[in-house]
GROMACS .gro file of C-alpha atoms in nm:
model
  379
    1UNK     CA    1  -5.753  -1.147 -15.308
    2UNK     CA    2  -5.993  -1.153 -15.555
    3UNK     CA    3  -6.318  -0.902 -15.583
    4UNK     CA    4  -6.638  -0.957 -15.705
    5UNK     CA    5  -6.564  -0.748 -16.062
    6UNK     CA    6  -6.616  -0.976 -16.319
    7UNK     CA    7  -6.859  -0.849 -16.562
    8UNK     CA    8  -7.025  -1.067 -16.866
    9UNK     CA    9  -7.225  -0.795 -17.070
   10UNK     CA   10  -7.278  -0.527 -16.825
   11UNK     CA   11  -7.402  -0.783 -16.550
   12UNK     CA   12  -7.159  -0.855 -16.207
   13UNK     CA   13  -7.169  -1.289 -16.170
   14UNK     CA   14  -7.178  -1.435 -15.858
   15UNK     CA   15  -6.897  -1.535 -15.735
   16UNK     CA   16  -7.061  -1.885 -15.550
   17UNK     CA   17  -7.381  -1.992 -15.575
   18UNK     CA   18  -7.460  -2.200 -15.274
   19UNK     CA   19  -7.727  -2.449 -15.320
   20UNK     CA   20  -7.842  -2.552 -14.957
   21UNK     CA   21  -8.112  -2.613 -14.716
   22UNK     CA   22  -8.396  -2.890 -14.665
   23UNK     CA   23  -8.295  -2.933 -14.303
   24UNK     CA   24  -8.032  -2.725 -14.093
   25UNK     CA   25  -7.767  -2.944 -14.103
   26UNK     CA   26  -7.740  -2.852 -14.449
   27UNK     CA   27  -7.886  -2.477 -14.465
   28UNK     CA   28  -7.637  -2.376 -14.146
   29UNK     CA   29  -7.294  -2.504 -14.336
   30UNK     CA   30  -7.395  -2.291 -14.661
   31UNK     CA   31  -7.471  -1.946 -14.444
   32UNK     CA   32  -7.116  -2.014 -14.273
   33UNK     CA   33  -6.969  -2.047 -14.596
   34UNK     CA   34  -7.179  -1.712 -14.750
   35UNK     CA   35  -7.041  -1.494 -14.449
   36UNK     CA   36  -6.632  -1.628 -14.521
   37UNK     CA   37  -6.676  -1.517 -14.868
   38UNK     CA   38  -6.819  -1.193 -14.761
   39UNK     CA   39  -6.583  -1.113 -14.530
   40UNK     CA   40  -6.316  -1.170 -14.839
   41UNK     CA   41  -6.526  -0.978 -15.084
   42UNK     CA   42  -6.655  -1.273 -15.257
   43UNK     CA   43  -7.047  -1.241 -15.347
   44UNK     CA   44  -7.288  -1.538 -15.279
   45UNK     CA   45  -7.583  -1.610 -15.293
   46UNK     CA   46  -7.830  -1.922 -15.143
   47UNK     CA   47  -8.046  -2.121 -15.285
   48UNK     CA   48  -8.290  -2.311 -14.994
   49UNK     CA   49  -8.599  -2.494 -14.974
   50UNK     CA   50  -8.958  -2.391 -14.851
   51UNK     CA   51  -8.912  -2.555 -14.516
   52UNK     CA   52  -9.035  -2.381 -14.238
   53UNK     CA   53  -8.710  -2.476 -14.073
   54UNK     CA   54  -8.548  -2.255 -14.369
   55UNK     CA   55  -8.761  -1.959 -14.321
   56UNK     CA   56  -8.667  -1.983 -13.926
   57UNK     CA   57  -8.307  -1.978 -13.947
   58UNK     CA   58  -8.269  -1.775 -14.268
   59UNK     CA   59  -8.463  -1.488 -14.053
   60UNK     CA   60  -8.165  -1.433 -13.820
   61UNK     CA   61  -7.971  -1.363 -14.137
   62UNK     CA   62  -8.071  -1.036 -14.341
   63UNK     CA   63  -7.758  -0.909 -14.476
   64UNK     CA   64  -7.758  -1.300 -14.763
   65UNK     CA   65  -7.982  -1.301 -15.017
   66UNK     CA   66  -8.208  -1.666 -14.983
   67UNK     CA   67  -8.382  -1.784 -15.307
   68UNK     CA   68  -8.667  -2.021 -15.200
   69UNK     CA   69  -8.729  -2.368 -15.438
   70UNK     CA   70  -8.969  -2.638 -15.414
   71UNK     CA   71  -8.908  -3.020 -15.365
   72UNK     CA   72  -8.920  -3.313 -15.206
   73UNK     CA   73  -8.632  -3.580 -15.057
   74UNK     CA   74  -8.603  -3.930 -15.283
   75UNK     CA   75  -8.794  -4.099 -14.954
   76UNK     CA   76  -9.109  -4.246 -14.895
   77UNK     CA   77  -9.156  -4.549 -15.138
   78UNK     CA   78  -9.238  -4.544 -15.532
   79UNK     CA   79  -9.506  -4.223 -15.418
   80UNK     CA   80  -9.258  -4.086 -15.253
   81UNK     CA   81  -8.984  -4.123 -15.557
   82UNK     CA   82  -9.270  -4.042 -15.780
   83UNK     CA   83  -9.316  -3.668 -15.596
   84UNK     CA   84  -8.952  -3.604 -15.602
   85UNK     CA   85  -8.923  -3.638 -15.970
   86UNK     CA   86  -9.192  -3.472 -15.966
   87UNK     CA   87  -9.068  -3.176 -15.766
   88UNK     CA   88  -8.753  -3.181 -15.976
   89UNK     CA   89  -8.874  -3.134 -16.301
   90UNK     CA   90  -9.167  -2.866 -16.166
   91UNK     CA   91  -8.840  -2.669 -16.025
   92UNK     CA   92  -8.608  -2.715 -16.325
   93UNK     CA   93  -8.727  -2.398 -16.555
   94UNK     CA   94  -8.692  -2.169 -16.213
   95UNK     CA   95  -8.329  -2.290 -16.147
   96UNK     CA   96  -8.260  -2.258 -16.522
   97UNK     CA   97  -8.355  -1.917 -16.501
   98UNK     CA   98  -8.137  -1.867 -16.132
   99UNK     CA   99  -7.818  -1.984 -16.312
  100UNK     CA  100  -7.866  -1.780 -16.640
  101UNK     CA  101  -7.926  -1.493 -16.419
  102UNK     CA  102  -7.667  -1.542 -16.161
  103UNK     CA  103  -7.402  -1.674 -16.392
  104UNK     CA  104  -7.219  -1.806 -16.091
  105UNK     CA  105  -6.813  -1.855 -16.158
  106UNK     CA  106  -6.859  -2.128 -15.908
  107UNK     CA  107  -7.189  -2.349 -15.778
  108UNK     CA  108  -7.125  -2.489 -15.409
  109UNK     CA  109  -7.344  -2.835 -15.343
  110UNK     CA  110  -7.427  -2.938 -15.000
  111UNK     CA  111  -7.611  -3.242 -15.124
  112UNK     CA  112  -7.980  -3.291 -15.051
  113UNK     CA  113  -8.240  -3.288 -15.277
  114UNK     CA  114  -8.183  -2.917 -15.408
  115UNK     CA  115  -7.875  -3.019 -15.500
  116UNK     CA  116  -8.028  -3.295 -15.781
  117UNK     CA  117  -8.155  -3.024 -16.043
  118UNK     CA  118  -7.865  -2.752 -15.991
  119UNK     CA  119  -7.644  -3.020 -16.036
  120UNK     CA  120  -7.774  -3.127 -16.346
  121UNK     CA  121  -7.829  -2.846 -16.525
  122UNK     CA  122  -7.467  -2.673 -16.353
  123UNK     CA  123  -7.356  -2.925 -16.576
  124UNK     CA  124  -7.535  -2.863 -16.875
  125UNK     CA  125  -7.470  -2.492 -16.867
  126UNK     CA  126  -7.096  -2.603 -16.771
  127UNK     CA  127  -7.100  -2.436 -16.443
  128UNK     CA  128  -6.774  -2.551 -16.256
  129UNK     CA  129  -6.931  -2.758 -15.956
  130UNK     CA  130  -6.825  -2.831 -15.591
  131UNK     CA  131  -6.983  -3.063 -15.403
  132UNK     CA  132  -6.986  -3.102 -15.003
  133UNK     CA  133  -7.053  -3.411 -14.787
  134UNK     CA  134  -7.022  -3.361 -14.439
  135UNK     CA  135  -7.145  -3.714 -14.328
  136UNK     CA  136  -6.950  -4.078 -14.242
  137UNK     CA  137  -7.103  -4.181 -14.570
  138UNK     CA  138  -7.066  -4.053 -14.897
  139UNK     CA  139  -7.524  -3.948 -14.980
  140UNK     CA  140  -7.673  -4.000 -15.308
  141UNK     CA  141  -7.650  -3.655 -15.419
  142UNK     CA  142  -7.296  -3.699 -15.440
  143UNK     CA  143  -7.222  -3.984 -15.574
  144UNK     CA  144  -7.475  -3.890 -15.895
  145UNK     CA  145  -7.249  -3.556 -15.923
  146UNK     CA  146  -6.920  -3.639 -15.832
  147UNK     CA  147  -6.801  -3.724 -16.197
  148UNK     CA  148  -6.860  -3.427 -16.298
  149UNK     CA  149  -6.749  -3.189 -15.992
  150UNK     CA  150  -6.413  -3.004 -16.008
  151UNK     CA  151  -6.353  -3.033 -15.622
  152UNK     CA  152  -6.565  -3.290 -15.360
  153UNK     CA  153  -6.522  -3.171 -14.977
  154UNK     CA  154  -6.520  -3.524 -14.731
  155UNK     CA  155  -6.448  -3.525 -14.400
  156UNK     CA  156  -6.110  -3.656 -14.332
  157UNK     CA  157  -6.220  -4.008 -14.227
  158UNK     CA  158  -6.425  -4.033 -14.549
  159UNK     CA  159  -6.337  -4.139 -14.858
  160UNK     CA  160  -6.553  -4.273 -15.168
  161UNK     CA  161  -6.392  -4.549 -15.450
  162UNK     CA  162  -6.577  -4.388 -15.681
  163UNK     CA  163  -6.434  -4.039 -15.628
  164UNK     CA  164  -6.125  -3.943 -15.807
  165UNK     CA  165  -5.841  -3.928 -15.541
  166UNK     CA  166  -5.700  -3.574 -15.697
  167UNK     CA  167  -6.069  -3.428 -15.661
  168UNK     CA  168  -6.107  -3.437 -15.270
  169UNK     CA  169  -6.031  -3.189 -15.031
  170UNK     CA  170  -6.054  -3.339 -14.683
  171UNK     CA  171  -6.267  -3.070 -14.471
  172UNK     CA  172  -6.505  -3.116 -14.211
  173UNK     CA  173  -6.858  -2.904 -14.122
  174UNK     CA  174  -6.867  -2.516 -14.176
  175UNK     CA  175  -6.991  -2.319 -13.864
  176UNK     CA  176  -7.182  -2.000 -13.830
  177UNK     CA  177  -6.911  -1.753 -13.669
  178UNK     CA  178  -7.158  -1.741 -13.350
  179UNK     CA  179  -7.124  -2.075 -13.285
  180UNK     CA  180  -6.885  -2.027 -12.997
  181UNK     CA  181  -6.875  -2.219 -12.669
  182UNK     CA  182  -6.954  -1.937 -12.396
  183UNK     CA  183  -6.941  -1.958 -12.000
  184UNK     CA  184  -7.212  -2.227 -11.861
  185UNK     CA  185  -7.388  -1.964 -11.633
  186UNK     CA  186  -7.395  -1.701 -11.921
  187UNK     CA  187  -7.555  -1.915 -12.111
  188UNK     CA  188  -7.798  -2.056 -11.880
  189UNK     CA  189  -7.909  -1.708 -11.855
  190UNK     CA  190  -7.926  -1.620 -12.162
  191UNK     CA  191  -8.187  -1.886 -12.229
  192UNK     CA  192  -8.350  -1.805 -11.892
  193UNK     CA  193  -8.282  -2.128 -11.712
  194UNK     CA  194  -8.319  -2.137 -11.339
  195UNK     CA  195  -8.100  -2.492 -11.254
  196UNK     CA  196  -7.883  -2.514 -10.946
  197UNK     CA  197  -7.738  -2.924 -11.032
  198UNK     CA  198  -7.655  -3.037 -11.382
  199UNK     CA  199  -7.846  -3.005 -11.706
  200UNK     CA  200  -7.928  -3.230 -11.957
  201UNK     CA  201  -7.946  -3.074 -12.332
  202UNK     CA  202  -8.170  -3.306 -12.568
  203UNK     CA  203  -8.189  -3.232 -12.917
  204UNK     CA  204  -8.362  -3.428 -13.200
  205UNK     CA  205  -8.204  -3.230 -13.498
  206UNK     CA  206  -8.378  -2.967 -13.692
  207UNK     CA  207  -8.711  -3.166 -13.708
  208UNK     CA  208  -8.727  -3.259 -13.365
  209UNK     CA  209  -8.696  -3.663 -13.292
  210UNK     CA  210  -9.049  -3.789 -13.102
  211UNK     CA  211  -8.855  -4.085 -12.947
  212UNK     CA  212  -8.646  -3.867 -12.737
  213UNK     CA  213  -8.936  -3.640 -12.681
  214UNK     CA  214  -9.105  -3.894 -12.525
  215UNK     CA  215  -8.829  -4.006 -12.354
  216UNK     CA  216  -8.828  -3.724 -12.165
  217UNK     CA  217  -9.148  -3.693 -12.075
  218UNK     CA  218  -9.166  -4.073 -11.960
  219UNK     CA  219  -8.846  -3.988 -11.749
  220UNK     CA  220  -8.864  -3.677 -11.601
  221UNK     CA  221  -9.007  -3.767 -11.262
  222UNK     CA  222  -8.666  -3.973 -11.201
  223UNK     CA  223  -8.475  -3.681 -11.369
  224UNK     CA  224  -8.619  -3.446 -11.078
  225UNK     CA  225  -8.555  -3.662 -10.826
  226UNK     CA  226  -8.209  -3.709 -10.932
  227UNK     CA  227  -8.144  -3.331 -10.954
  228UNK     CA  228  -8.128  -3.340 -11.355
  229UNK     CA  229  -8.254  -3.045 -11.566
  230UNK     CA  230  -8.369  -3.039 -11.884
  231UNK     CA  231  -8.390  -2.832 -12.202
  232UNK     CA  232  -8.515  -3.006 -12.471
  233UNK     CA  233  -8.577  -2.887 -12.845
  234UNK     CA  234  -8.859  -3.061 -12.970
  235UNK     CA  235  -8.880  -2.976 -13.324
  236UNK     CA  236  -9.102  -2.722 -13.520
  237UNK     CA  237  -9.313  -2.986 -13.613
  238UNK     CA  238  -9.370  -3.111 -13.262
  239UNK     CA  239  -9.480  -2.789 -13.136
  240UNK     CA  240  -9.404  -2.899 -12.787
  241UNK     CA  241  -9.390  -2.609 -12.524
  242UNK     CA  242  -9.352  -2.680 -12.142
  243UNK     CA  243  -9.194  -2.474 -11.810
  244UNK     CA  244  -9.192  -2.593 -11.567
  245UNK     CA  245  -8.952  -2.542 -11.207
  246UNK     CA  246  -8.997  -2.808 -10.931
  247UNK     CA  247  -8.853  -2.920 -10.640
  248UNK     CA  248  -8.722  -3.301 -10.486
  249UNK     CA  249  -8.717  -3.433 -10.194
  250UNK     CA  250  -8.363  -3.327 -10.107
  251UNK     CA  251  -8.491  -2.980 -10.137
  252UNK     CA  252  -8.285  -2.894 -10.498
  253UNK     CA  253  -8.455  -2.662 -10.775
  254UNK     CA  254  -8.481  -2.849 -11.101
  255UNK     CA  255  -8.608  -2.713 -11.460
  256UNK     CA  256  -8.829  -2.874 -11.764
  257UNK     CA  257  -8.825  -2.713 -11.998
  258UNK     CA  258  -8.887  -2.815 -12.381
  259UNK     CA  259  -8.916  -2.579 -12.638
  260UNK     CA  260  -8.982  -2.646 -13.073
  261UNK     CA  261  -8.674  -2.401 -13.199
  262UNK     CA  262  -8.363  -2.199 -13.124
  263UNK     CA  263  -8.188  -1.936 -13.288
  264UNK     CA  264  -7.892  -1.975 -13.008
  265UNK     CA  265  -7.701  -2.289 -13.031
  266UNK     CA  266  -7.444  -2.172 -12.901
  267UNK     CA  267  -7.575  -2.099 -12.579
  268UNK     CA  268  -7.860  -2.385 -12.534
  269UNK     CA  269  -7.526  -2.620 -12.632
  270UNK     CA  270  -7.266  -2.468 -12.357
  271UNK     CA  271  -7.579  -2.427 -12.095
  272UNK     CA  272  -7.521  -2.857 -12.075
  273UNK     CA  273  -7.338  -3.069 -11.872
  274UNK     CA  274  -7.427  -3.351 -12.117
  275UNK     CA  275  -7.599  -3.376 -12.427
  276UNK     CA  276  -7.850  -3.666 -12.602
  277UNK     CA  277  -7.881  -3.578 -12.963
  278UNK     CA  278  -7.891  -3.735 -13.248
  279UNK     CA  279  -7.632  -3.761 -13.507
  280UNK     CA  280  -7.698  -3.545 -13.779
  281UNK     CA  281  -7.299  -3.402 -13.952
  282UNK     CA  282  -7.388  -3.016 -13.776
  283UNK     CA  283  -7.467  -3.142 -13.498
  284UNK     CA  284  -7.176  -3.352 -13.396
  285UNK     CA  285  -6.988  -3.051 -13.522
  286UNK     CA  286  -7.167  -2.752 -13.311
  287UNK     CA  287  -7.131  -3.024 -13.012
  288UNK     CA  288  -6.727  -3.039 -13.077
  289UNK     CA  289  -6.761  -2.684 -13.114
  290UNK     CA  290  -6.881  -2.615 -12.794
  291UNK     CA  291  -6.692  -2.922 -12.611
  292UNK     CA  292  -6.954  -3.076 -12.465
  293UNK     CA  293  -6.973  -3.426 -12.366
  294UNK     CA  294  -7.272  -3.610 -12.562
  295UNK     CA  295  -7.480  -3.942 -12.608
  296UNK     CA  296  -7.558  -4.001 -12.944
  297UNK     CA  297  -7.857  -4.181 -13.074
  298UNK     CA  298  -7.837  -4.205 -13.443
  299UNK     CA  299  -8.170  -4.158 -13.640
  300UNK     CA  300  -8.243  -4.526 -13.751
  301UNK     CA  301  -8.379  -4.409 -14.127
  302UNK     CA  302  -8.121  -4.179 -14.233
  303UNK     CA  303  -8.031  -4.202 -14.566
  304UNK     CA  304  -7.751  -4.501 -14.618
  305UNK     CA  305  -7.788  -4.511 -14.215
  306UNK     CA  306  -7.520  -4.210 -14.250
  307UNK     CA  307  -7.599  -4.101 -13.874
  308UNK     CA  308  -7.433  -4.427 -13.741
  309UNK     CA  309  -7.154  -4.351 -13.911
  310UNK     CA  310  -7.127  -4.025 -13.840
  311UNK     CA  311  -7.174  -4.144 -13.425
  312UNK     CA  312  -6.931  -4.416 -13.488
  313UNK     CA  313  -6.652  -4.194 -13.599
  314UNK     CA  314  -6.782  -3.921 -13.308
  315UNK     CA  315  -6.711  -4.273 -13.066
  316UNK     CA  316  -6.377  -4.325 -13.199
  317UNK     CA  317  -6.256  -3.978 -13.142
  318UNK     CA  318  -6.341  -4.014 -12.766
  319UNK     CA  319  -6.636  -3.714 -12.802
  320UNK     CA  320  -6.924  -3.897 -12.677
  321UNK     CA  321  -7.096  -4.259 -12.675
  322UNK     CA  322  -7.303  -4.392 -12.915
  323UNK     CA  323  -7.637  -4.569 -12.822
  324UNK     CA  324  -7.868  -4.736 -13.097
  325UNK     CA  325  -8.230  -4.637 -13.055
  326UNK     CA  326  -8.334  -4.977 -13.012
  327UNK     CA  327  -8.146  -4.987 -12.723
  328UNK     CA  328  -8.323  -4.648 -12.565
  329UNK     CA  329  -8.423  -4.805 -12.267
  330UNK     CA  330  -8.041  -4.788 -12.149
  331UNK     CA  331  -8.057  -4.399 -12.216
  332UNK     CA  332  -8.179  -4.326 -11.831
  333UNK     CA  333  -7.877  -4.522 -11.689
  334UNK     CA  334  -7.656  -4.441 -11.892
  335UNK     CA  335  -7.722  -4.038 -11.816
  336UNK     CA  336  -7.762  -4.101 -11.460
  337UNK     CA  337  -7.399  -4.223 -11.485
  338UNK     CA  338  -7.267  -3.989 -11.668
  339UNK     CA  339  -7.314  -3.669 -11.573
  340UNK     CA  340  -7.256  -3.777 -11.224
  341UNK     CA  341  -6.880  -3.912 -11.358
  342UNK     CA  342  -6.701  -3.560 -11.349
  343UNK     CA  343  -6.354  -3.717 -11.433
  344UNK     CA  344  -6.502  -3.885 -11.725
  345UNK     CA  345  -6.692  -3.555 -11.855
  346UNK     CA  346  -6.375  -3.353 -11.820
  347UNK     CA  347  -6.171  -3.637 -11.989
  348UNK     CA  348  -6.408  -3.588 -12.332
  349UNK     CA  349  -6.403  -3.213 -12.260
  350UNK     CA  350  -6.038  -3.253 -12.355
  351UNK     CA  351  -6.093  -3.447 -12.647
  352UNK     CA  352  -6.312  -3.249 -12.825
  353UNK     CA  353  -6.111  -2.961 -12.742
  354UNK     CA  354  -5.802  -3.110 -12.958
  355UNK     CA  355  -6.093  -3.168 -13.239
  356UNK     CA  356  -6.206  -2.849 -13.232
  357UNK     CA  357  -5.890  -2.702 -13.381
  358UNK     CA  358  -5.951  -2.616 -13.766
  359UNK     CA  359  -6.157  -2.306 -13.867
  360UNK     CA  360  -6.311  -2.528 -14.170
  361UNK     CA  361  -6.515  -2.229 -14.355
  362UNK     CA  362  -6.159  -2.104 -14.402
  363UNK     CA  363  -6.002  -2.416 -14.541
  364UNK     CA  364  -6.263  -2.429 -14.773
  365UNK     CA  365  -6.282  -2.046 -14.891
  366UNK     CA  366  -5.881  -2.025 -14.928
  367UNK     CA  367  -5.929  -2.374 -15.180
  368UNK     CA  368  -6.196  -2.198 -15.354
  369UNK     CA  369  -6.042  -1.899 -15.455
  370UNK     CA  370  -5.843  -2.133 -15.722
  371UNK     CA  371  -6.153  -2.220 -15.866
  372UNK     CA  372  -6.260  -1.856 -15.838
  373UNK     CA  373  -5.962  -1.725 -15.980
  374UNK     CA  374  -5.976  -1.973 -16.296
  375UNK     CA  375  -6.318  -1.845 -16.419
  376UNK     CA  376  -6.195  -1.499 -16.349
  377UNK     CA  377  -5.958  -1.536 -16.617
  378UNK     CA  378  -6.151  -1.736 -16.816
  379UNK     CA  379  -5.980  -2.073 -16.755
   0.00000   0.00000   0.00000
């Protein structure tokens, strides 16, 4: 193994610099990675936005060291463009200074906007560069960097013409190492639900999704009287709180509750009988994780419409069943069904138990060390 001990002048580099964040699907993959190169005795460090979905999850993690940047996603029209460039070249003297500092032996890219300007300049201060897409289609990020990266992660169903064949490394979605499927009751309690029937887990990715908010909140009369919970994750920037414990006319308890953020996806995951999310690369993976059974209603203006590829794939692999939001009045029947078809729940159990198989923040870290190694000696 190698340790953190080279020196340039009488400064330690950084073994990876992680460039992440913007949303959790990608901030959640790069704190995975930082804790497998800990646990080696590799040094990291992570580079995130100003989200307020950054600060939240970057709390629960004290022991990495999180560099905040500004900017902006390329969305939103020719203002929207005009911001990010913007953004980038506003944020471009503050990563110059990161990676003269840092002198990172390797720069880890989880695509995303961040990416853009480390990228660039990685590549003028010849910085070896990895890049990582975790989605069913290849995001723009990428594909600008991926001439000039030494090693592009893909998912194994993924694959890019443009990408040089001998570059890729087929691995799927780092997870935080407490992202671990627990007992159902345990963690019911640990997110103090009070549910005697099934439960219905909604999530609308790190930003919350309003048209499965509202969803529930047209719905859950008939999700009472069925016997359904529900915990539902609104988003931070929904700022939807609600408890609520009734009873139905057969007499059974059933929970509401919604809440705008949690720290414990492990437990609000394996507290389900079913999920409804959407389709976002970490969350299909903390779902397989977890082996839970799950309708997936890809965001409609995704970049390159990557979430319906992403579901699509999920489809294939027999983990759950994809449902196009302009088809959302179906999403009542088809949960009603559902979680009352036990054979068909424990039939996906199964098959996201056999996907659930590969520790990826280790495939990744062991390829790594190559790259790590070769700087180390100055090749």
């Amino acid at each position: 193994m190698v340790k953190s001990s080279a020196k340039r002048g009488s400064r330690i580099m950084t073994d990876v610099l992680i460039i992440c964040g913007g949303t959790g699907g990608h901030l959640s993959p790069g704190i995975a990675l930082s804790e497998e190169l800990k646990s080696r005795g590799f040094s990291s460090k992570l580079c995130i936005s100003q989200k307020s979905i950054d600060t939240e999850i970057a709390k629960k993690y004290e022991h990495i060291d999180f560099e905040r940047f500004s900017g902006k996603g390329f969305s939103g029209g020719l203002l929207g463009r005009l911001q990010f460039f913007q953004q980038l070249v506003c944020s471009l003297p503050k990563i110059f200074k990161m990676i003269q500092n840092e002198k990172p032996k390797v720069m880890m890219l989880f695509g995303g906007y961040l990416s853009v300007g480390f990228g660039l300049l990685g590549i003028l201060l010849k910085v070896k560069i990895v890049l990582h897409e975790a989605n069913g289609r290849v995001g723009k990020a990428v594909r600008l960097l991926q001439r000039f990266a030494y090693r592009v992660y893909l998912p194994k169903s993924v694959m890019h013409k443009e990408i040089k064949k001998s570059k890729v490394c087929h691995a799927g979605y780092p997870l935080r190492k407490e992202m671990v499927a627990m007992e159902k009751d345990e963690a019911r309690k640990q997110l103090g639900l009070e549910c005697e029937g099934s439960l219905l887990v909604i999530i609308g990715g790190s930003q919350g999704a309003q048209a499965l908010n509202k969803w529930v909140i047209d719905h859950f009369e008939q999700l009472i009287e069925e016997g359904i919970s529900i915990y539902c994750i609104s988003g931070l920037k929904n700022d939807l709180h609600s408890y609520d414990v009734s009873t139905n006319s057969r007499g059974e308890q059933v929970t509401i509750k919604m809440v705008p953020f949690s720290d414990n996806m492990a437990a609000v995951l394996s507290a389900g009988d079913l999920v409804v999310s959407r389709a976002g690369a970490g969350a299909i993976a903390e779902i397989t994780r977890c082996e839970v059974p799950s309708i997936l209603i890809p965001y409609p203006y995704a970049a390159d419409n990557h979430q319906f590829f992403n579901a699509k794939i999920h489809e294939n692999l027999g983990g759950g069943i994809l449902l196009d939001e302009t088809h959302i009045e179906k999403l009542y029947q088809e949960v009603k069904v559902l979680i009352s078809n036990q054979s068909l729940l424990e039939q996906i159990s199964l098959n996201l138990i056999n996907l659930n198989a590969v520790d990826v923040s280790k495939e990744i870290v062991d390829d790594l060390e190559t790259a790590i190694r070769q700087k180390e000696y100055g090749s």
